[in-house]
Amino acid sequence: MPDNLTQSPNFSAIDFLRTRSLANVVQAEIERMIVDGELKPNERVNENGLSQQLGVSRGPIREACSALAAMGLIEIIPNRGFFIRALSNDEAQDLSEARAAVFGCMAMMLAERVTDAQIAILRALLQRMDEIVELGDYHVYYPVNLEFHKQIGEMAGNNRLHLIYQSFVRELHIQRYRALASQDVLKISNAEHREIVDALESRDPIRALTAGRAHILNGIVRTRNAGRPGETAASAPSKPARKSRTAPNATGKS
Amino acid sequence: MPDNLTQSPNFSAIDFLRTRSLANVVQAEIERMIVDGELKPNERVNENGLSQQLGVSRGPIREACSALAAMGLIEIIPNRGFFIRALSNDEAQDLSEARAAVFGCMAMMLAERVTDAQIAILRALLQRMDEIVELGDYHVYYPVNLEFHKQIGEMAGNNRLHLIYQSFVRELHIQRYRALASQDVLKISNAEHREIVDALESRDPIRALTAGRAHILNGIVRTRNAGRPGETAASAPSKPARKSRTAPNATGKS
DNA sequence: ACAATACTGTTGACAATTAACAGTTGACGT
DNA sequence: ACGTCAACTGTTAATTGTCAACAGTATTGT
């Protein structure tokens, strides 16, 4: 249970995250709650409850939710409130494909301008991942893998595209569409990484695009086969169905 | 001067736009103000002034700004407030390239699954644009051009990517990076459209990607040559230099 | 440098809307 | 005609949407 956020006399780590104000902290906290399952998909965000729980008034919470809604993580229903957005399987598929497309594009753009020094950096990461693959420890592999992707995004030189990509990754993460992997999968994954770097080194944009896109798409397939075919979408109640009297028969008095 | 939004006893068109609440209306209004130049880049959003001007309290305005900030149209500086985001030339370039990349991706994905019926629809639009080119009227051409791009986005079958693309277009529009075009430019533009459709018809993803991306990138070059090399970024003061309490009387308590 | 001031960040309270509950009416089957 | 059931209506509790006021911060003028 998170402590009171505002009036603690001596500041904790919260003061650190305070890039803007409470609204920002609240936003991060809500994202965390979604990741940790404290807020489930299709659930309403109870503003009173949250404000009480976080020791903050409703204003910052509403601001945070508005921002989250603009990012697509929260849905707004008029006079009903903010709802945690649940991705249907189709939407998750779209999101993953979009991620693949954007990543492919970044690889393509990078191939058009990559320097030898950058290649060297990527190869170094590649080697580190190779070593980790031998250990077969996914939890060590994952952050390096993330770093590899992030490097490509930054090297591609298009900040906007990179931001989009990062938001995709984060949203998929929040929605618990994460790859879990055996050693074999890690090996394949890194082989694809190598193909990407090779494509970059050959300065072949199309090849880089293809390799980058395929890498993400393959990851989707692997995730699916790994046995979580969309736990959020499948099990959740379909919609916040309002079962009031107005719905079924429009007899209506006039 | 817009009328009071809240307590009009008989509803006007406002009730129509009211998908959520005042915050939504305010958001749309702010976007309009940016487009119309009432809010200039790097200018601070005076919450008091706006609230007074719109007849709304500051709450909805802050929510709207939070959403806009999440979309990248507004920048937040702690304890200074919300600022209309100004795109530097580099950022505008990034944005345009990102748009080109995403559009190219959509074309590519469409090429992998396009039906003959869809091709026919695109060809029909193509022909209409051909006819308009003869007239040389940009203002007639533009909406059809928009429709063409939108169709491709929808046909590509990836909603998320399409949304991103639309937000790019809108942001560029808001930032006044609009193409103005002579008849020659229109002719070239539509020739590129035709190449895209040809690529789609040949079911060649790479060709479609290349054609789609090139079309947007060429558009950037054309816009630049047309003589507005970034009026917003070039002329604006580099950073929020608050010159004075320009809004003369924002506070007037009562 | 210091005081005045305008403005943001935040809060608590109020009004409006909604969903749920209980009570009533009407119809249908037995 | 009686009893059961379904649908409809009025009321209540809960929650959202909005506002006005307070406290803290950065900026301006002297």
PDB file of C-alpha atoms in Angstrom, chain A residues 18-21 23 59 62-64 66-68 70-72 76-79 82 85 87 91 93-99 101-102 104-105 108-109 112 157-161 164 167-168 171 205-206 209-210 213, chain B residues 18-21 23 59 62-64 66-68 70-72 76-79 82 85 87 91 93-99 101-102 104-105 108-109 112 157-161 164 167-168 171 205-206 209-210 213:
ATOM      1  CA  ARG A  18       8.230  14.745  -9.575  1.00  0.00           C
ATOM      2  CA  THR A  19       8.942  16.057 -13.048  1.00  0.00           C
ATOM      3  CA  ARG A  20       5.788  18.050 -13.032  1.00  0.00           C
ATOM      4  CA  SER A  21       3.552  17.488 -10.117  1.00  0.00           C
ATOM      5  CA  ALA A  23      -0.549  14.357 -11.790  1.00  0.00           C
ATOM      6  CA  GLY A  59      -7.961  16.862  -9.692  1.00  0.00           C
ATOM      7  CA  ARG A  62      -8.450  13.236 -13.499  1.00  0.00           C
ATOM      8  CA  GLU A  63      -5.582  14.981 -15.229  1.00  0.00           C
ATOM      9  CA  ALA A  64      -3.528  11.815 -15.196  1.00  0.00           C
ATOM     10  CA  SER A  66      -6.970  12.338 -19.325  1.00  0.00           C
ATOM     11  CA  ALA A  67      -3.368  11.979 -20.369  1.00  0.00           C
ATOM     12  CA  LEU A  68      -3.589   8.206 -20.191  1.00  0.00           C
ATOM     13  CA  ALA A  70      -4.938  10.374 -24.918  1.00  0.00           C
ATOM     14  CA  MET A  71      -2.314   7.640 -24.971  1.00  0.00           C
ATOM     15  CA  GLY A  72      -4.948   4.990 -25.485  1.00  0.00           C
ATOM     16  CA  ILE A  76     -13.627   7.502 -21.289  1.00  0.00           C
ATOM     17  CA  ILE A  77     -17.348   6.936 -21.078  1.00  0.00           C
ATOM     18  CA  PRO A  78     -19.343  10.088 -20.493  1.00  0.00           C
ATOM     19  CA  ASN A  79     -20.783  10.340 -17.026  1.00  0.00           C
ATOM     20  CA  PHE A  82     -12.492   6.310 -16.760  1.00  0.00           C
ATOM     21  CA  ARG A  85      -8.791  -0.174 -21.634  1.00  0.00           C
ATOM     22  CA  LEU A  87      -7.149  -4.921 -25.711  1.00  0.00           C
ATOM     23  CA  GLU A  91      -6.291  -4.967 -31.166  1.00  0.00           C
ATOM     24  CA  GLN A  93      -2.490  -8.112 -32.962  1.00  0.00           C
ATOM     25  CA  ASP A  94      -2.767  -4.699 -34.577  1.00  0.00           C
ATOM     26  CA  LEU A  95      -0.570  -3.187 -31.955  1.00  0.00           C
ATOM     27  CA  SER A  96       2.092  -5.820 -32.398  1.00  0.00           C
ATOM     28  CA  GLU A  97       2.027  -5.501 -36.151  1.00  0.00           C
ATOM     29  CA  ALA A  98       2.261  -1.754 -35.844  1.00  0.00           C
ATOM     30  CA  ARG A  99       5.243  -2.188 -33.598  1.00  0.00           C
ATOM     31  CA  ALA A 101       6.191  -2.005 -38.898  1.00  0.00           C
ATOM     32  CA  VAL A 102       7.675   0.887 -36.976  1.00  0.00           C
ATOM     33  CA  GLY A 104      11.227  -2.217 -39.464  1.00  0.00           C
ATOM     34  CA  CYS A 105      11.040   1.382 -40.608  1.00  0.00           C
ATOM     35  CA  MET A 108      15.401   0.806 -42.781  1.00  0.00           C
ATOM     36  CA  MET A 109      16.141   4.414 -42.011  1.00  0.00           C
ATOM     37  CA  GLU A 112      20.580   4.515 -44.947  1.00  0.00           C
ATOM     38  CA  GLY A 157      17.721   9.397 -35.812  1.00  0.00           C
ATOM     39  CA  ASN A 158      13.994   9.943 -35.751  1.00  0.00           C
ATOM     40  CA  ASN A 159      12.901  10.856 -32.307  1.00  0.00           C
ATOM     41  CA  ARG A 160       9.213  10.872 -33.042  1.00  0.00           C
ATOM     42  CA  LEU A 161       9.235   7.395 -34.480  1.00  0.00           C
ATOM     43  CA  ILE A 164       5.969   5.857 -30.864  1.00  0.00           C
ATOM     44  CA  SER A 167       4.973   3.699 -26.326  1.00  0.00           C
ATOM     45  CA  PHE A 168       4.013   0.559 -28.227  1.00  0.00           C
ATOM     46  CA  GLU A 171       1.600  -0.574 -23.844  1.00  0.00           C
ATOM     47  CA  PRO A 205      17.465  -0.635 -46.345  1.00  0.00           C
ATOM     48  CA  ILE A 206      15.010  -3.172 -47.670  1.00  0.00           C
ATOM     49  CA  LEU A 209      13.315  -3.447 -42.953  1.00  0.00           C
ATOM     50  CA  THR A 210      12.453  -7.042 -43.678  1.00  0.00           C
ATOM     51  CA  ARG A 213       9.859  -6.487 -39.112  1.00  0.00           C
TER      52      ARG A 213
ATOM     53  CA  ARG B  18     -20.315  16.954 -26.160  1.00  0.00           C
ATOM     54  CA  THR B  19     -18.883  13.482 -26.418  1.00  0.00           C
ATOM     55  CA  ARG B  20     -17.583  13.662 -22.918  1.00  0.00           C
ATOM     56  CA  SER B  21     -17.838  16.985 -21.273  1.00  0.00           C
ATOM     57  CA  ALA B  23     -12.856  19.085 -21.242  1.00  0.00           C
ATOM     58  CA  GLY B  59     -10.379  22.156 -14.166  1.00  0.00           C
ATOM     59  CA  ARG B  62      -6.161  21.568 -17.296  1.00  0.00           C
ATOM     60  CA  GLU B  63      -7.580  18.199 -18.256  1.00  0.00           C
ATOM     61  CA  ALA B  64      -7.687  19.191 -21.880  1.00  0.00           C
ATOM     62  CA  SER B  66      -2.979  17.223 -20.102  1.00  0.00           C
ATOM     63  CA  ALA B  67      -4.480  15.254 -22.943  1.00  0.00           C
ATOM     64  CA  LEU B  68      -2.951  17.572 -25.499  1.00  0.00           C
ATOM     65  CA  ALA B  70       0.164  13.452 -23.981  1.00  0.00           C
ATOM     66  CA  MET B  71      -0.394  13.911 -27.696  1.00  0.00           C
ATOM     67  CA  GLY B  72       2.677  16.063 -27.993  1.00  0.00           C
ATOM     68  CA  ILE B  76       4.562  21.138 -19.672  1.00  0.00           C
ATOM     69  CA  ILE B  77       7.056  23.091 -17.648  1.00  0.00           C
ATOM     70  CA  PRO B  78       6.760  22.560 -13.921  1.00  0.00           C
ATOM     71  CA  ASN B  79       5.366  25.506 -12.088  1.00  0.00           C
ATOM     72  CA  PHE B  82       1.311  24.634 -20.339  1.00  0.00           C
ATOM     73  CA  ARG B  85       4.662  23.279 -28.458  1.00  0.00           C
ATOM     74  CA  LEU B  87       8.274  22.351 -33.701  1.00  0.00           C
ATOM     75  CA  GLU B  91      11.403  18.135 -35.222  1.00  0.00           C
ATOM     76  CA  GLN B  93      11.504  17.060 -40.364  1.00  0.00           C
ATOM     77  CA  ASP B  94      11.378  14.109 -37.990  1.00  0.00           C
ATOM     78  CA  LEU B  95       7.648  14.261 -37.883  1.00  0.00           C
ATOM     79  CA  SER B  96       7.334  14.339 -41.638  1.00  0.00           C
ATOM     80  CA  GLU B  97       9.759  11.486 -42.059  1.00  0.00           C
ATOM     81  CA  ALA B  98       7.895   9.504 -39.465  1.00  0.00           C
ATOM     82  CA  ARG B  99       4.709  10.157 -41.329  1.00  0.00           C
ATOM     83  CA  ALA B 101       7.597   5.853 -42.850  1.00  0.00           C
ATOM     84  CA  VAL B 102       4.213   5.005 -41.404  1.00  0.00           C
ATOM     85  CA  GLY B 104       4.928   3.535 -46.479  1.00  0.00           C
ATOM     86  CA  CYS B 105       4.355   0.752 -43.994  1.00  0.00           C
ATOM     87  CA  MET B 108       3.328  -2.230 -47.756  1.00  0.00           C
ATOM     88  CA  MET B 109       0.889  -4.037 -45.504  1.00  0.00           C
ATOM     89  CA  GLU B 112       0.060  -7.989 -48.973  1.00  0.00           C
ATOM     90  CA  GLY B 157      -6.277  -3.052 -41.816  1.00  0.00           C
ATOM     91  CA  ASN B 158      -4.209  -1.800 -38.919  1.00  0.00           C
ATOM     92  CA  ASN B 159      -6.211   0.621 -36.892  1.00  0.00           C
ATOM     93  CA  ARG B 160      -3.434   1.581 -34.550  1.00  0.00           C
ATOM     94  CA  LEU B 161      -1.067   2.510 -37.332  1.00  0.00           C
ATOM     95  CA  ILE B 164      -0.834   7.284 -35.563  1.00  0.00           C
ATOM     96  CA  SER B 167      -2.373  12.163 -35.583  1.00  0.00           C
ATOM     97  CA  PHE B 168       0.776  12.955 -37.538  1.00  0.00           C
ATOM     98  CA  GLU B 171      -0.217  17.735 -35.921  1.00  0.00           C
ATOM     99  CA  PRO B 205       5.032  -4.817 -50.839  1.00  0.00           C
ATOM    100  CA  ILE B 206       8.476  -3.334 -51.260  1.00  0.00           C
ATOM    101  CA  LEU B 209       6.465   0.886 -49.435  1.00  0.00           C
ATOM    102  CA  THR B 210       8.941   2.756 -51.556  1.00  0.00           C
ATOM    103  CA  ARG B 213       7.259   6.762 -48.564  1.00  0.00           C
TER     104      ARG B 213
END
